[in-house]
Coordinates of C-alpha atoms and ligand atoms in Angstrom, one line a residue:
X1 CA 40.0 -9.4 -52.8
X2 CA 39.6 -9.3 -48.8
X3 CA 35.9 -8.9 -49.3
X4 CA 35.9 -11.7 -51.6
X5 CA 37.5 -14.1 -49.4
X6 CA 35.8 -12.8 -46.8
X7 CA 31.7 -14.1 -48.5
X8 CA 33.5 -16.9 -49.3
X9 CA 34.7 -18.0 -46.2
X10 CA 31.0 -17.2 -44.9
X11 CA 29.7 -19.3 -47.7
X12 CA 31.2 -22.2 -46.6
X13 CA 30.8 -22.0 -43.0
X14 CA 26.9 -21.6 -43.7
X15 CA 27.1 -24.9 -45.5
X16 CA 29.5 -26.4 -43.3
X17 CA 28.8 -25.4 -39.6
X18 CA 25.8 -27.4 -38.7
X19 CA 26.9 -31.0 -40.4
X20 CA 30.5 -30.9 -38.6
X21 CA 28.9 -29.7 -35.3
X22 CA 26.7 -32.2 -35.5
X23 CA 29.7 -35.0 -36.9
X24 CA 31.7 -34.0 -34.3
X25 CA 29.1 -34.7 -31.3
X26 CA 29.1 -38.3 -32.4
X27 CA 32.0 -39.5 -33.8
X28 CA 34.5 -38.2 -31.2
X29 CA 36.0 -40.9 -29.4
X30 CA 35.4 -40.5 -25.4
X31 CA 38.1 -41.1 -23.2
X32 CA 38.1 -40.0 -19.7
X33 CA 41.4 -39.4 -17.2
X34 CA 41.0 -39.6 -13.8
X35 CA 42.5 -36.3 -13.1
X36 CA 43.7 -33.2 -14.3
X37 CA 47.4 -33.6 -15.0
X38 CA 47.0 -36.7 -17.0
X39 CA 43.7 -34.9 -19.0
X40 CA 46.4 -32.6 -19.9
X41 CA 48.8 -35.2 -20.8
X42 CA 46.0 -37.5 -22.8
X43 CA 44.7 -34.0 -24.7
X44 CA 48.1 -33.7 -26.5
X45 CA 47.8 -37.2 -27.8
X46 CA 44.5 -37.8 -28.6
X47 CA 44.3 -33.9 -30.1
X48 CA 40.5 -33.5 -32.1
X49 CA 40.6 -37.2 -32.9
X50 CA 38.9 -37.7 -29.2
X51 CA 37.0 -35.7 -26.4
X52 CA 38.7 -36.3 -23.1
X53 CA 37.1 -35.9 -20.1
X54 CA 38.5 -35.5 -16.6
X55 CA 37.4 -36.9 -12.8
X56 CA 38.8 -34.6 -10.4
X57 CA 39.4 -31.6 -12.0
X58 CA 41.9 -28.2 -11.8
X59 CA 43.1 -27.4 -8.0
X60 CA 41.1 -30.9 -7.3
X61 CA 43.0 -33.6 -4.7
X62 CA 42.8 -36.9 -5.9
X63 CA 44.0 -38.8 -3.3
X64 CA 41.0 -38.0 -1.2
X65 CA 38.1 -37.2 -4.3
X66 CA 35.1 -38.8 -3.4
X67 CA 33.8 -39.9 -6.8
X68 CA 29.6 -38.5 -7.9
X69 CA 27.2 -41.0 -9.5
X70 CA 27.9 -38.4 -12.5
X71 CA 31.3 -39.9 -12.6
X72 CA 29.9 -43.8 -12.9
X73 CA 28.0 -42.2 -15.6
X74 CA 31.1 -40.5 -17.5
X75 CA 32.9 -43.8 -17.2
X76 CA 30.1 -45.6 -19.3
X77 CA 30.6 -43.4 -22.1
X78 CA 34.1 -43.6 -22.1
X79 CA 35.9 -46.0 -24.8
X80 CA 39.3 -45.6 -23.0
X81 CA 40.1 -44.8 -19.3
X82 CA 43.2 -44.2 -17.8
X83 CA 44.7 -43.8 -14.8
X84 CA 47.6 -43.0 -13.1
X85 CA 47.8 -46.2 -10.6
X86 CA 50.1 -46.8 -7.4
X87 CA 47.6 -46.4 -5.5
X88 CA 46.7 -42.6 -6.2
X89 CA 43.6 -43.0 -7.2
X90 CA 42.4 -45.3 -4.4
X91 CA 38.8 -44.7 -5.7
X92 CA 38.9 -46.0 -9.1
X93 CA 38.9 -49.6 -9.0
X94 CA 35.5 -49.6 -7.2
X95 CA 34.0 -46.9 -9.3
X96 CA 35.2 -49.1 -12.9
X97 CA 33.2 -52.0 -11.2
X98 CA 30.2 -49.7 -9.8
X99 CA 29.2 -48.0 -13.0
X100 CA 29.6 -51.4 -15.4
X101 CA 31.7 -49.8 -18.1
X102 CA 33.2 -52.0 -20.4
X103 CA 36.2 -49.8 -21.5
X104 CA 39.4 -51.1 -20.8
X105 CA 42.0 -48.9 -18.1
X106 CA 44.7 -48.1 -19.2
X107 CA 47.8 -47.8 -16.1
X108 CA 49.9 -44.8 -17.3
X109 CA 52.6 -45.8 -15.4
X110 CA 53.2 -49.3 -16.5
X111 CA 57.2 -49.5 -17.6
X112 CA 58.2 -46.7 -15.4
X113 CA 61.1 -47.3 -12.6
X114 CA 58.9 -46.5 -9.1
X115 CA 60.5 -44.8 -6.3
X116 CA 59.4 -46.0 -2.9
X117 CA 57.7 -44.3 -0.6
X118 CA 59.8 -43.2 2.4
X119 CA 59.2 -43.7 6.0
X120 CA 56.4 -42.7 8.1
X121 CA 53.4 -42.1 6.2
X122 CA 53.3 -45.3 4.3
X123 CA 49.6 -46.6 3.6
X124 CA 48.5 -49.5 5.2
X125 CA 47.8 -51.7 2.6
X126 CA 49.1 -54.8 1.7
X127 CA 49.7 -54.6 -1.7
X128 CA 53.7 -54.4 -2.6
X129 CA 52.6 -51.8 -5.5
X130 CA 50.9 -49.6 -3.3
X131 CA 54.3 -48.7 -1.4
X132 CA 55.8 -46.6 -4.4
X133 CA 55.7 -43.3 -4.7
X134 CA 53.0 -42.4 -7.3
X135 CA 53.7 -38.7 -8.1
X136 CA 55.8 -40.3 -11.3
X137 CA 54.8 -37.4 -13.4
X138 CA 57.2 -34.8 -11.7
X139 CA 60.2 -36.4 -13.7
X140 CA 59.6 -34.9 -17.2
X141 CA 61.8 -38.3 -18.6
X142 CA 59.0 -40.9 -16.8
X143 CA 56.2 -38.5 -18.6
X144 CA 57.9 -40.1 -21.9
X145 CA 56.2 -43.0 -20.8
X146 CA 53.2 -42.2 -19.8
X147 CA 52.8 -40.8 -23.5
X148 CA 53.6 -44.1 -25.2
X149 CA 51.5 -45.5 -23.0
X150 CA 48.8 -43.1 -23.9
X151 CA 49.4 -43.5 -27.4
X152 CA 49.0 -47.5 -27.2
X153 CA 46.0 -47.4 -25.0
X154 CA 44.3 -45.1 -27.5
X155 CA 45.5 -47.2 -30.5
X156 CA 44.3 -50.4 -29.3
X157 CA 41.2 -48.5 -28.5
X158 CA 40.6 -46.6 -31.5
X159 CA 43.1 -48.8 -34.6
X160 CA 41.9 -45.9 -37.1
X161 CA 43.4 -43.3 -35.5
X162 CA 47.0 -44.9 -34.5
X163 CA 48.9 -42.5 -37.5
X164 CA 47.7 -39.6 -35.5
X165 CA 47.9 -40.5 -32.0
X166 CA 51.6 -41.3 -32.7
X167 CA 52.3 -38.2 -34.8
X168 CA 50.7 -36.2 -31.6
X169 CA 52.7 -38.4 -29.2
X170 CA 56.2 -37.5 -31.4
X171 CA 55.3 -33.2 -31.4
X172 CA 54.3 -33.7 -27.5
X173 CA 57.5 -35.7 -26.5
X174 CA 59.7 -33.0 -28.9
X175 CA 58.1 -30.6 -26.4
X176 CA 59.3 -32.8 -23.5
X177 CA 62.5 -32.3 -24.6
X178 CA 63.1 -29.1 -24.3
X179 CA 61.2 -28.8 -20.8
X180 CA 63.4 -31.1 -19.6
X181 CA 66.5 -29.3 -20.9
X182 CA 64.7 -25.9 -19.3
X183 CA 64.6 -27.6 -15.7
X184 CA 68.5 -29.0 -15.8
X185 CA 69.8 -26.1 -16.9
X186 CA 67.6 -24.0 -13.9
X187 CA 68.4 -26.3 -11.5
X188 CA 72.1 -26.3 -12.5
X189 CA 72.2 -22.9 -11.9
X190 CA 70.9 -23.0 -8.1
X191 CA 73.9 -23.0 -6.0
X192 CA 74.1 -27.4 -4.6
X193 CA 74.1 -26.0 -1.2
X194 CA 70.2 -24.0 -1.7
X195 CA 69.2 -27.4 -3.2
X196 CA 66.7 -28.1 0.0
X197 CA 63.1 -26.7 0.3
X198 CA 60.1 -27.6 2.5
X199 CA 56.8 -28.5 0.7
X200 CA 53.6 -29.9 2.4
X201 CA 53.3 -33.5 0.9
X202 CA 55.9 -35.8 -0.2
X203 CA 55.3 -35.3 -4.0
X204 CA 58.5 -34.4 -5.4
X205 CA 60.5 -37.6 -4.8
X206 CA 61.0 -38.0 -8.3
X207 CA 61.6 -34.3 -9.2
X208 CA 64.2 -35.3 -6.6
X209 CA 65.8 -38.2 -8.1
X210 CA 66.1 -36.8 -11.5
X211 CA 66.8 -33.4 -11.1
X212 CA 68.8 -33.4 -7.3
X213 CA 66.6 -30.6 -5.7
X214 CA 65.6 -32.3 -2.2
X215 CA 62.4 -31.8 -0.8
X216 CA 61.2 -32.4 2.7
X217 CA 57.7 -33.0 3.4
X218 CA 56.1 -33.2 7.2
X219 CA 53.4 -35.2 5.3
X220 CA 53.8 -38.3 3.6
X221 CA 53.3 -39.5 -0.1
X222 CA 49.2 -39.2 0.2
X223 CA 47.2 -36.2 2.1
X224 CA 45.3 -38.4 3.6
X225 CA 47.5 -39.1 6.7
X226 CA 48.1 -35.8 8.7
X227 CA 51.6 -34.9 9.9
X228 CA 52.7 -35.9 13.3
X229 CA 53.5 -33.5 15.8
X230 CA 56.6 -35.3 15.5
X231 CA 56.9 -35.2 12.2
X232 CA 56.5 -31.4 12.5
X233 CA 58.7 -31.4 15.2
X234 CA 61.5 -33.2 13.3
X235 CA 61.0 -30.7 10.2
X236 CA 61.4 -27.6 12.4
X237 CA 64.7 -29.1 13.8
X238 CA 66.3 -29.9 10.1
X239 CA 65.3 -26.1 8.9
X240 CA 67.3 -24.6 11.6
X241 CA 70.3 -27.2 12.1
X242 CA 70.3 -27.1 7.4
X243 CA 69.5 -23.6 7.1
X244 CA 66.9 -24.6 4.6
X245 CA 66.4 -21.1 3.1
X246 CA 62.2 -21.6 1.5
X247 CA 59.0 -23.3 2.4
X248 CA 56.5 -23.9 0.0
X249 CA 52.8 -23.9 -0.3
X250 CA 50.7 -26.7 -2.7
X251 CA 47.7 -26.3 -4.5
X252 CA 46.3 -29.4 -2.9
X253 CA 47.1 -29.0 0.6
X254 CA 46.1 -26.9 3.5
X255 CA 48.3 -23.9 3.4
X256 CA 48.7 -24.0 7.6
X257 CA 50.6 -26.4 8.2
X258 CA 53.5 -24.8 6.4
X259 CA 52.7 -20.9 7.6
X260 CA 53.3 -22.4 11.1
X261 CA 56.8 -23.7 10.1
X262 CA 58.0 -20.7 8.6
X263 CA 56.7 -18.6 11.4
X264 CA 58.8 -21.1 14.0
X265 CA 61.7 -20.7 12.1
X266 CA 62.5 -17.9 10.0
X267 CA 62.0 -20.0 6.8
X268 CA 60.5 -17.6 3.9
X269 CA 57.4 -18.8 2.3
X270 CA 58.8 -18.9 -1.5
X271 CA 55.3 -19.9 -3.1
X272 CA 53.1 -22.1 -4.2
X273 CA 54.3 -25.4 -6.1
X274 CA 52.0 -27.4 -7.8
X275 CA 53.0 -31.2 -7.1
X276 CA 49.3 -33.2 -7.9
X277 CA 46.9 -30.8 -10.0
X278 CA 46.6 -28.0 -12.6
X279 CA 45.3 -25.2 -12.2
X280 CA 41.9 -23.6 -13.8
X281 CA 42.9 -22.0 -17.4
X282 CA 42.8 -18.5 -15.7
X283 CA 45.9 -19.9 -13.4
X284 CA 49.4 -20.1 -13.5
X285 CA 49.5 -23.8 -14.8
X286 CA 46.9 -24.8 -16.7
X287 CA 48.8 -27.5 -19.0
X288 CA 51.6 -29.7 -17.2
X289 CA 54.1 -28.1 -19.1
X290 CA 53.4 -24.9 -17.8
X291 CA 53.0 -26.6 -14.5
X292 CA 57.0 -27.4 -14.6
X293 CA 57.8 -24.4 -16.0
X294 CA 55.8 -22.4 -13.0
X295 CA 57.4 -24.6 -10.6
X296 CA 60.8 -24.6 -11.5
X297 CA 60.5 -20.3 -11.8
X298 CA 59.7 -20.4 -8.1
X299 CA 62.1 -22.6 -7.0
X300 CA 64.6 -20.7 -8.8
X301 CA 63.2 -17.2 -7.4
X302 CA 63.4 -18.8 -3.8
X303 CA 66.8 -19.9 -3.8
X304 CA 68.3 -17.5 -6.0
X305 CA 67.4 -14.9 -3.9
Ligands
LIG401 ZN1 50.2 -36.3 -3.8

């Protein structure tokens, strides 16, 4: 019976293999993302229907990528692009008009309620929009958005597909769900007064806001600016007057920054977070949601302890 099944199976995939192969080269529906959190994010809903393709990729900063000709090139293929906007992904605007694609960009953002950016760092742009926060996707609730955004941009993009795109958007945002419920119930059980870690950038504003763990960062919302020595200054101060029990590495960031404030005072280093990018598959957060889920284990580990 096994065997049977077995030449069958074979069978078909003789017959079948080359024509789908070949199918599936040119009838996927290209979409690029300009980084790799929202590749992750565009993935879920777009599933086989499309190939997505991804700017700056895992461990990548996007606030200071400097995009390749190859990228112009990838945009001209694409038949949907979005972005994250806010000012994140400074870059992009020139590189849409550079390469000449026609596909439309789609903000992922649009419809969610922006934090400001606090304080020093703030870029010196003009434009009001560019003064929020941009790290939106750290509240799992504002990711809801970006999804049925997602799912719209691809619909309008691709009409055939819109009964899948919104049956992937519906599995993805049952899945958002229950992270979210994962991360209240794990912050709820950190005591309020451990509450308060260091990171390097100001990227968890919204984590903040929805979930009440407060970071402080000596840089501001974009890595582009360095931190003052005042800034540092100021940092090292609030650590010893708060007794802010962890420091935190990032992916993104220069890792010395926040080894010289733990060694000045006493702070333990309680890991690395990852605020802007995923990490290569091999890594410990591959896919956003096990991006939140690393995070919110090493917070918990930190402060627990
Ligand atoms: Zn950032």
């Amino acid at each position: 019976m096994h065997r049977r099944l077995a030449l069958w199976l074979f069978a078909i995939l003789c017959i079948a293999t080359p024509a789908a192969a070949q199918d599936k080269g040119h009838n996927k529906f290209s979409v690029v993302a300009t980084f790799s959190i929202l590749g992750d994010l565009v993935k879920n809903v777009a599933g086989e229907r499309a190939s997505v393709r991804t700017l700056v990729g895992p461990d990548g900063d996007a606030h200071v990528y400097a995009p390749s000709p190859g990228d112009a090139k990838t945009l001209t293929e694409a038949k949907v692009i979005f972005a994250n906007g806010l000012g994140f992904e400074g870059w992009i605007t020139r590189l849409v008009k550079a390469s000449g694609t026609k596909a439309p960009v789609v903000i992922t953002t649009r419809g969610i309620k922006l934090r400001r950016a606090d304080g020093a760092h703030k870029h010196g742009d003009k434009h009001a929009h560019e003064d929020a926060d941009p790290h939106a996707w750290q509240s799992i609730a504002n990711v809801k958005t970006y999804i049925a955004n997602m799912r719209d941009g691809l619909t309008q993009a691709d009409p055939e597909g819109g009964a899948v795109y919104a049956s992937n958007a519906s599995a993805y945002l049952a899945k958002l769900d229950a992270l979210e419920q994962e991360v209240r119930d794990a912050v709820g059980a950190i005591p309020a007064e451990r509450r308060r870690i260091i990171t390097t950038h100001d990227a968890f504003g919204y984590f903040n806001a929805a979930y009440g763990i407060d970071f402080v960062a000596p840089q501001g919302v974009s890595t582009e600016s360095e931190a003052s020595a005042r800034d540092v200054a100021r940092i090292i101060t609030q650590i010893k007057r708060q007794k802010i029990p962890a420091v935190f590495l990032e992916n993104v960031s220069d890792s010395r920054l926040i080894k010289r404030i733990a060694d000045e005072t006493g702070a333990k280093i309680g890991g690395t977070l990852y605020s802007d990018a995923l990490t290569a598959e091999s890594g410990p957060a591959p896919t956003y949601l096990d991006m939140m889920r690393h995070n919110i284990r090493t917070l918990s580990a930190a402060l627990m302890s």
